[in-house]
mmCIF file of C-alpha atoms in Angstrom:
data_model
loop_
_atom_site.group_PDB
_atom_site.id
_atom_site.type_symbol
_atom_site.label_atom_id
_atom_site.label_comp_id
_atom_site.label_asym_id
_atom_site.label_seq_id
_atom_site.Cartn_x
_atom_site.Cartn_y
_atom_site.Cartn_z
ATOM 1 C CA UNK M 19 -33.936 -2.404 13.089
ATOM 2 C CA UNK M 20 -37.280 -0.869 12.232
ATOM 3 C CA UNK M 21 -36.683 2.824 11.616
ATOM 4 C CA UNK M 22 -40.408 3.475 11.938
ATOM 5 C CA UNK M 23 -40.015 2.650 15.644
ATOM 6 C CA UNK M 24 -36.735 4.436 16.321
ATOM 7 C CA UNK M 25 -36.369 7.114 18.908
ATOM 8 C CA UNK M 26 -34.690 10.194 20.069
ATOM 9 C CA UNK M 27 -31.855 10.815 17.696
ATOM 10 C CA UNK M 28 -31.348 13.276 14.976
ATOM 11 C CA UNK M 29 -34.406 12.602 12.893
ATOM 12 C CA UNK M 30 -34.271 8.872 13.366
ATOM 13 C CA UNK M 31 -35.995 9.872 16.572
ATOM 14 C CA UNK M 32 -39.558 9.164 15.699
ATOM 15 C CA UNK M 33 -39.620 6.767 18.664
ATOM 16 C CA UNK M 34 -39.058 9.554 21.138
ATOM 17 C CA UNK M 35 -42.370 10.493 19.769
ATOM 18 C CA UNK M 36 -43.899 7.068 19.235
ATOM 19 C CA UNK M 37 -41.884 3.925 19.987
ATOM 20 C CA UNK M 38 -38.439 2.414 20.490
ATOM 21 C CA UNK M 39 -35.186 1.233 18.956
ATOM 22 C CA UNK M 40 -31.870 -0.342 19.874
ATOM 23 C CA UNK M 41 -28.444 -0.075 18.307
ATOM 24 C CA UNK M 42 -25.540 -2.465 18.555
ATOM 25 C CA UNK M 43 -22.604 -1.260 20.679
ATOM 26 C CA UNK M 44 -19.417 -0.450 18.774
ATOM 27 C CA UNK M 45 -16.090 0.676 20.171
ATOM 28 C CA UNK M 46 -15.734 3.332 17.440
ATOM 29 C CA UNK M 47 -12.673 5.487 16.839
ATOM 30 C CA UNK M 48 -10.033 6.229 19.463
ATOM 31 C CA UNK M 49 -11.079 9.222 21.572
ATOM 32 C CA UNK M 50 -9.058 12.399 21.326
ATOM 33 C CA UNK M 51 -10.915 14.551 23.843
ATOM 34 C CA UNK M 52 -11.764 14.175 27.534
ATOM 35 C CA UNK M 53 -15.267 13.226 28.624
ATOM 36 C CA UNK M 54 -17.942 15.904 28.880
ATOM 37 C CA UNK M 55 -18.280 17.753 32.166
ATOM 38 C CA UNK M 56 -21.360 16.857 34.229
ATOM 39 C CA UNK M 57 -24.046 19.319 35.220
ATOM 40 C CA UNK M 58 -22.642 21.381 38.124
ATOM 41 C CA UNK M 59 -23.630 20.434 41.667
ATOM 42 C CA UNK M 60 -25.585 17.306 40.739
ATOM 43 C CA UNK M 61 -23.329 14.311 41.412
ATOM 44 C CA UNK M 62 -19.653 13.585 41.735
ATOM 45 C CA UNK M 63 -17.320 11.049 40.189
ATOM 46 C CA UNK M 64 -18.252 8.492 37.563
ATOM 47 C CA UNK M 65 -21.995 8.986 37.887
ATOM 48 C CA UNK M 66 -21.583 12.676 37.113
ATOM 49 C CA UNK M 67 -19.376 11.904 34.107
ATOM 50 C CA UNK M 68 -21.844 9.350 32.713
ATOM 51 C CA UNK M 69 -24.881 11.580 33.190
ATOM 52 C CA UNK M 70 -23.014 14.575 31.775
ATOM 53 C CA UNK M 71 -22.166 12.702 28.566
ATOM 54 C CA UNK M 72 -25.751 11.483 28.276
ATOM 55 C CA UNK M 73 -27.169 15.012 28.565
ATOM 56 C CA UNK M 74 -24.580 16.329 26.099
ATOM 57 C CA UNK M 75 -25.533 13.526 23.707
ATOM 58 C CA UNK M 76 -29.107 14.828 23.501
ATOM 59 C CA UNK M 77 -27.967 18.431 23.112
ATOM 60 C CA UNK M 78 -25.711 17.495 20.197
ATOM 61 C CA UNK M 79 -27.691 14.742 18.477
ATOM 62 C CA UNK M 80 -31.049 16.536 18.333
ATOM 63 C CA UNK M 81 -30.140 18.793 15.391
ATOM 64 C CA UNK M 82 -33.121 21.083 15.028
ATOM 65 C CA UNK M 83 -31.864 24.135 13.161
ATOM 66 C CA UNK M 84 -28.698 23.518 11.150
ATOM 67 C CA UNK M 85 -27.823 21.104 8.407
ATOM 68 C CA UNK M 86 -25.617 18.329 9.843
ATOM 69 C CA UNK M 87 -22.007 19.103 8.859
ATOM 70 C CA UNK M 88 -18.477 17.893 9.626
ATOM 71 C CA UNK M 89 -18.260 19.955 12.830
ATOM 72 C CA UNK M 90 -21.534 18.442 14.062
ATOM 73 C CA UNK M 91 -20.296 14.941 13.200
ATOM 74 C CA UNK M 92 -17.099 15.536 15.197
ATOM 75 C CA UNK M 93 -19.133 16.702 18.200
ATOM 76 C CA UNK M 94 -21.445 13.706 17.834
ATOM 77 C CA UNK M 95 -18.479 11.306 17.824
ATOM 78 C CA UNK M 96 -17.198 12.809 21.096
ATOM 79 C CA UNK M 97 -20.282 11.490 22.893
ATOM 80 C CA UNK M 98 -21.393 8.559 20.694
ATOM 81 C CA UNK M 99 -19.669 5.292 19.752
ATOM 82 C CA UNK M 100 -18.725 4.581 16.122
ATOM 83 C CA UNK M 101 -21.607 2.672 14.523
ATOM 84 C CA UNK M 102 -24.290 4.585 16.406
ATOM 85 C CA UNK M 103 -22.727 7.931 15.421
ATOM 86 C CA UNK M 104 -22.558 6.839 11.772
ATOM 87 C CA UNK M 105 -26.172 5.684 11.837
ATOM 88 C CA UNK M 106 -27.403 8.940 13.379
ATOM 89 C CA UNK M 107 -25.446 11.007 10.862
ATOM 90 C CA UNK M 108 -26.564 9.133 7.756
ATOM 91 C CA UNK M 109 -30.188 9.028 8.889
ATOM 92 C CA UNK M 110 -30.198 12.762 9.625
ATOM 93 C CA UNK M 111 -28.945 13.518 6.134
ATOM 94 C CA UNK M 112 -31.403 11.121 4.515
ATOM 95 C CA UNK M 113 -34.409 12.540 6.325
ATOM 96 C CA UNK M 114 -33.334 16.119 5.620
ATOM 97 C CA UNK M 115 -33.048 15.213 1.928
ATOM 98 C CA UNK M 116 -36.637 13.957 2.192
ATOM 99 C CA UNK M 117 -37.754 17.309 3.664
ATOM 100 C CA UNK M 118 -38.009 16.349 7.336
ATOM 101 C CA UNK M 119 -36.423 18.336 10.158
ATOM 102 C CA UNK M 120 -36.558 18.460 13.942
ATOM 103 C CA UNK M 121 -37.894 21.074 16.319
ATOM 104 C CA UNK M 122 -37.718 21.591 20.060
ATOM 105 C CA UNK M 123 -35.486 19.727 22.457
ATOM 106 C CA UNK M 124 -35.375 16.509 24.452
ATOM 107 C CA UNK M 125 -35.366 17.023 28.238
ATOM 108 C CA UNK M 126 -33.669 14.133 30.062
ATOM 109 C CA UNK M 127 -35.042 13.181 33.485
ATOM 110 C CA UNK M 128 -32.546 10.556 34.622
ATOM 111 C CA UNK M 129 -34.023 8.211 37.208
ATOM 112 C CA UNK M 130 -31.100 5.786 37.622
ATOM 113 C CA UNK M 131 -27.444 5.363 36.682
ATOM 114 C CA UNK M 132 -25.801 1.963 37.071
ATOM 115 C CA UNK M 133 -22.075 1.608 36.411
ATOM 116 C CA UNK M 134 -20.252 -1.686 36.173
ATOM 117 C CA UNK M 135 -16.674 -1.514 34.945
ATOM 118 C CA UNK M 136 -16.522 0.166 31.552
ATOM 119 C CA UNK M 137 -20.268 0.016 30.934
ATOM 120 C CA UNK M 138 -23.012 2.214 32.343
ATOM 121 C CA UNK M 139 -26.775 2.046 32.011
ATOM 122 C CA UNK M 140 -29.028 5.076 32.368
ATOM 123 C CA UNK M 141 -32.753 4.822 32.948
ATOM 124 C CA UNK M 142 -34.537 7.963 31.827
ATOM 125 C CA UNK M 143 -38.108 9.230 31.771
ATOM 126 C CA UNK M 144 -37.444 11.981 29.259
ATOM 127 C CA UNK M 145 -39.817 14.760 28.329
ATOM 128 C CA UNK M 146 -40.208 14.965 24.557
ATOM 129 C CA UNK M 147 -43.542 16.795 24.626
ATOM 130 C CA UNK M 148 -42.081 19.956 23.108
ATOM 131 C CA UNK M 149 -40.091 18.186 20.373
ATOM 132 C CA UNK M 150 -40.733 16.300 17.169
ATOM 133 C CA UNK M 151 -40.329 16.149 13.435
ATOM 134 C CA UNK M 152 -41.279 19.027 11.180
ATOM 135 C CA UNK M 153 -41.603 19.875 7.534
ATOM 136 C CA UNK M 154 -38.335 21.618 6.553
ATOM 137 C CA UNK M 155 -39.982 23.880 4.002
ATOM 138 C CA UNK M 156 -42.719 25.226 6.270
ATOM 139 C CA UNK M 157 -41.524 24.426 9.787
ATOM 140 C CA UNK M 158 -44.925 22.859 10.473
ATOM 141 C CA UNK M 159 -44.735 20.044 13.054
ATOM 142 C CA UNK M 160 -45.423 16.567 11.685
ATOM 143 C CA UNK M 161 -45.172 14.804 15.053
ATOM 144 C CA UNK M 162 -45.038 15.703 18.716
ATOM 145 C CA UNK M 163 -43.404 13.789 21.537
ATOM 146 C CA UNK M 164 -44.788 12.684 24.877
ATOM 147 C CA UNK M 165 -44.209 13.980 28.383
ATOM 148 C CA UNK M 166 -42.956 10.684 29.806
ATOM 149 C CA UNK M 167 -40.857 8.715 27.303
ATOM 150 C CA UNK M 168 -39.174 5.665 28.831
ATOM 151 C CA UNK M 169 -35.546 5.227 27.746
ATOM 152 C CA UNK M 170 -32.733 2.855 28.683
ATOM 153 C CA UNK M 171 -29.325 3.911 27.416
ATOM 154 C CA UNK M 172 -25.992 2.099 27.492
ATOM 155 C CA UNK M 173 -22.705 3.964 27.582
ATOM 156 C CA UNK M 174 -19.253 2.441 27.228
ATOM 157 C CA UNK M 175 -15.938 3.808 28.461
ATOM 158 C CA UNK M 176 -13.306 3.806 25.727
ATOM 159 C CA UNK M 177 -9.790 4.811 26.810
ATOM 160 C CA UNK M 178 -11.284 6.621 29.779
ATOM 161 C CA UNK M 179 -13.989 8.466 27.797
ATOM 162 C CA UNK M 180 -17.718 7.670 28.175
ATOM 163 C CA UNK M 181 -19.813 7.435 24.990
ATOM 164 C CA UNK M 182 -23.432 6.510 24.275
ATOM 165 C CA UNK M 183 -23.408 3.150 22.514
ATOM 166 C CA UNK M 184 -27.012 1.912 22.578
ATOM 167 C CA UNK M 185 -30.496 3.369 22.953
ATOM 168 C CA UNK M 186 -33.585 1.374 23.860
ATOM 169 C CA UNK M 187 -37.073 2.826 24.096
ATOM 170 C CA UNK M 188 -39.229 0.077 25.619
ATOM 171 C CA UNK M 189 -42.435 2.124 25.671
ATOM 172 C CA UNK M 190 -44.917 2.052 28.478
ATOM 173 C CA UNK M 191 -45.171 4.405 31.421
ATOM 174 C CA UNK M 192 -42.207 5.683 33.376
#
């Protein structure tokens, strides 16, 4: 995986700002909490659960102010499968050690949700135009995202709980 083309996650998110990346699905640890509640009034049933977890994933994974800690890692693992959560966590720490932080937030604009058994695929045209990487010491932005960032995200259901397991950022218009 080329980290120079990664996207959207805790500092390995340069791709939200410039390119794409994919991660291999992993079942991860056994879940201990129920799935995240969906945004109120949007959808019902499985679609709402899947989209709710996806939105919560971006809220949790885009660490823009605090140093990643054990509490953050636990929250991340609620919405992210094992290997992907580990990758996000280690990359966040590495980039922070190198003096890079995040600013702003990712705004999902889900255009499609497809569910088949215990796997779901979300197509998103997220707005990353007010987010990017920054210099930790000065807070000065190093990068800035784009208004229409194409994303395709896979979630898996583990013991009844949906988790993000793979992110792909194919580029191009959405």
